[in-house]
Amino acid sequence: MPSSIMLRKATLTDADRLLEWRNDELTRLFSLNPKPVTQQEHMVWLQNSLINKQRLLLIAEIGSNAFGTVRADSQKKINTISWTLSPDHRGKGLAKEMVALFVIQLEGLIMAKILPGNTPSIRVAEYAGLSYEYTQNNVMYYVRTNPITNKRLIKQ
């Protein structure tokens, strides 16, 4: 795994890039919520995300070049993860490395919800050690269990 990938906590200064990545046509095609998000909706979501103690929202960077985001929504040691990659960085294996780096830092059950046909996200989940468990309501569930770890690689 390239040691040059760093994960840092998202801030309000990331708002524009996060909105751009979120509203990308291909991202929306495979999103559980495919509707475009307005700037106002996004700012409310981001502000709430940054203060939500059950949500961890990180930006992946190489040097100072941000290329993706990972998120975990945690409740009772169940971490539902999601990720987005900048359209300019697709096809380079960065999503695999970013998500693999992220999941080793989480404790307990890790779950990803992936739409059928989203082969790139399936490959990312499997690379990060998640395995297909079941499909419900046309959503595939991939899971992994992590032991408790003290390893923290997130830049504060």
Short mmCIF file of C-alpha atoms in Angstrom, two decimals:
data_model
loop_
_atom_site.label_atom_id
_atom_site.label_comp_id
_atom_site.label_asym_id
_atom_site.label_seq_id
_atom_site.Cartn_x
_atom_site.Cartn_y
_atom_site.Cartn_z
CA MET A 1 0.00 0.00 0.00
CA PRO A 2 1.54 3.33 -1.02
CA SER A 3 2.65 5.11 2.14
CA SER A 4 2.18 8.41 0.32
CA ILE A 5 -1.62 8.26 0.77
CA MET A 6 -2.71 10.24 3.80
CA LEU A 7 -6.16 10.50 5.32
CA ARG A 8 -7.15 13.69 7.08
CA LYS A 9 -10.36 14.93 8.62
CA ALA A 10 -12.58 16.88 6.25
CA THR A 11 -13.20 20.57 6.93
CA LEU A 12 -15.52 23.23 5.57
CA THR A 13 -12.76 24.23 3.13
CA ASP A 14 -13.38 20.89 1.38
CA ALA A 15 -17.01 21.77 0.63
CA ASP A 16 -16.66 22.65 -3.05
CA ARG A 17 -14.59 19.62 -4.01
CA LEU A 18 -16.84 17.26 -2.04
CA LEU A 19 -19.93 18.66 -3.77
CA GLU A 20 -18.27 18.38 -7.18
CA TRP A 21 -17.31 14.74 -6.55
CA ARG A 22 -20.76 13.94 -5.11
CA ASN A 23 -22.63 15.41 -8.08
CA ASP A 24 -20.46 13.75 -10.72
CA GLU A 25 -22.71 11.83 -13.13
CA LEU A 26 -21.00 8.45 -12.68
CA THR A 27 -20.88 8.87 -8.90
CA ARG A 28 -24.61 9.56 -8.84
CA LEU A 29 -25.34 6.61 -11.12
CA PHE A 30 -24.04 4.22 -8.43
CA SER A 31 -25.14 6.20 -5.38
CA LEU A 32 -27.92 5.03 -3.09
CA ASN A 33 -29.31 8.56 -3.57
CA PRO A 34 -28.75 9.43 -7.24
CA LYS A 35 -30.33 12.90 -7.15
CA PRO A 36 -28.05 15.93 -7.57
CA VAL A 37 -27.42 17.87 -4.36
CA THR A 38 -27.67 21.66 -4.22
CA GLN A 39 -24.94 23.83 -2.69
CA GLN A 40 -27.26 24.70 0.20
CA GLU A 41 -28.20 21.05 0.88
CA HIS A 42 -24.55 20.09 0.73
CA MET A 43 -23.44 22.79 3.19
CA VAL A 44 -26.08 21.72 5.72
CA TRP A 45 -25.01 18.07 5.29
CA LEU A 46 -21.30 18.89 5.60
CA GLN A 47 -21.73 21.11 8.66
CA ASN A 48 -23.81 18.41 10.36
CA SER A 49 -21.31 15.72 9.33
CA LEU A 50 -18.39 17.59 10.84
CA ILE A 51 -20.05 17.78 14.28
CA ASN A 52 -21.62 14.31 14.22
CA LYS A 53 -19.68 12.12 16.66
CA GLN A 54 -20.96 8.97 14.93
CA ARG A 55 -19.58 10.05 11.53
CA LEU A 56 -15.97 10.08 10.41
CA LEU A 57 -15.46 11.97 7.15
CA LEU A 58 -11.93 11.93 5.75
CA ILE A 59 -10.17 13.30 2.69
CA ALA A 60 -7.54 11.16 0.97
CA GLU A 61 -4.49 12.98 -0.33
CA ILE A 62 -1.14 12.36 -1.92
CA GLY A 63 0.97 15.31 -0.92
CA SER A 64 -1.48 18.20 -0.99
CA ASN A 65 -3.48 16.71 -3.88
CA ALA A 66 -6.91 15.57 -2.64
CA PHE A 67 -8.29 12.70 -4.71
CA GLY A 68 -11.07 11.06 -2.71
CA THR A 69 -13.14 10.79 0.42
CA VAL A 70 -14.09 7.99 2.79
CA ARG A 71 -16.81 8.02 5.42
CA ALA A 72 -17.90 5.79 8.28
CA ASP A 73 -21.20 6.12 10.05
CA SER A 74 -20.85 4.19 13.29
CA GLN A 75 -23.47 2.84 15.63
CA LYS A 76 -22.84 0.13 18.23
CA LYS A 77 -19.54 -1.05 16.66
CA ILE A 78 -21.14 -1.26 13.20
CA ASN A 79 -19.37 1.00 10.72
CA THR A 80 -21.22 1.65 7.48
CA ILE A 81 -18.62 2.93 5.05
CA SER A 82 -18.80 4.74 1.76
CA TRP A 83 -16.29 6.39 -0.53
CA THR A 84 -16.04 8.71 -3.50
CA LEU A 85 -13.17 9.19 -5.89
CA SER A 86 -12.43 12.30 -7.88
CA PRO A 87 -13.38 11.64 -11.53
CA ASP A 88 -9.85 12.69 -12.53
CA HIS A 89 -8.33 9.89 -10.44
CA ARG A 90 -10.43 6.89 -11.50
CA GLY A 91 -8.77 3.79 -12.90
CA LYS A 92 -5.48 4.22 -11.02
CA GLY A 93 -6.13 1.88 -8.08
CA LEU A 94 -6.34 4.77 -5.63
CA ALA A 95 -9.82 3.92 -4.36
CA LYS A 96 -8.64 0.42 -3.41
CA GLU A 97 -5.68 1.79 -1.49
CA MET A 98 -7.70 4.58 0.14
CA VAL A 99 -10.45 2.28 1.40
CA ALA A 100 -8.01 -0.43 2.52
CA LEU A 101 -6.10 2.17 4.54
CA PHE A 102 -9.36 3.42 6.04
CA VAL A 103 -10.88 0.10 7.11
CA ILE A 104 -7.83 -1.06 9.06
CA GLN A 105 -8.42 1.90 11.36
CA LEU A 106 -11.99 0.95 12.24
CA GLU A 107 -13.08 -1.41 15.01
CA GLY A 108 -15.90 -3.92 14.86
CA LEU A 109 -18.14 -4.75 11.92
CA ILE A 110 -17.53 -2.85 8.70
CA MET A 111 -20.30 -2.79 6.12
CA ALA A 112 -20.56 -1.32 2.63
CA LYS A 113 -23.78 -1.03 0.65
CA ILE A 114 -23.18 -1.39 -3.09
CA LEU A 115 -25.62 -1.31 -5.97
CA PRO A 116 -25.57 -4.30 -8.35
CA GLY A 117 -23.51 -3.54 -11.43
CA ASN A 118 -21.07 -1.28 -9.61
CA THR A 119 -18.11 -3.49 -10.41
CA PRO A 120 -15.45 -0.91 -9.45
CA SER A 121 -16.89 -0.54 -5.92
CA ILE A 122 -17.21 -4.31 -5.56
CA ARG A 123 -13.52 -4.62 -6.41
CA VAL A 124 -12.64 -1.87 -3.92
CA ALA A 125 -14.64 -3.55 -1.15
CA GLU A 126 -13.09 -6.95 -1.82
CA TYR A 127 -9.58 -5.48 -1.97
CA ALA A 128 -10.22 -3.91 1.45
CA GLY A 129 -11.17 -7.32 2.86
CA LEU A 130 -14.95 -7.07 2.73
CA SER A 131 -16.95 -10.06 1.53
CA TYR A 132 -20.38 -10.29 -0.03
CA GLU A 133 -23.00 -11.29 2.56
CA TYR A 134 -26.47 -10.74 1.05
CA THR A 135 -28.69 -8.59 -1.16
CA GLN A 136 -31.71 -6.77 0.20
CA ASN A 137 -33.93 -4.25 -1.59
CA ASN A 138 -31.60 -4.29 -4.60
CA VAL A 139 -28.58 -3.35 -2.46
CA MET A 140 -25.64 -5.71 -1.96
CA TYR A 141 -24.09 -5.82 1.51
CA TYR A 142 -20.36 -6.43 1.92
CA VAL A 143 -18.90 -6.92 5.40
CA ARG A 144 -15.66 -7.35 7.31
CA THR A 145 -14.94 -7.68 11.00
CA ASN A 146 -11.89 -5.95 12.43
CA PRO A 147 -10.37 -6.76 15.80
CA ILE A 148 -9.82 -3.91 18.20
CA THR A 149 -6.71 -2.05 17.15
CA ASN A 150 -4.77 0.89 18.46
CA LYS A 151 -3.40 1.74 15.01
CA ARG A 152 -4.40 5.24 13.96
CA LEU A 153 -3.10 6.66 10.71
CA ILE A 154 -5.36 9.68 10.34
CA LYS A 155 -3.67 13.07 10.28
CA GLN A 156 -5.09 15.22 13.07
#
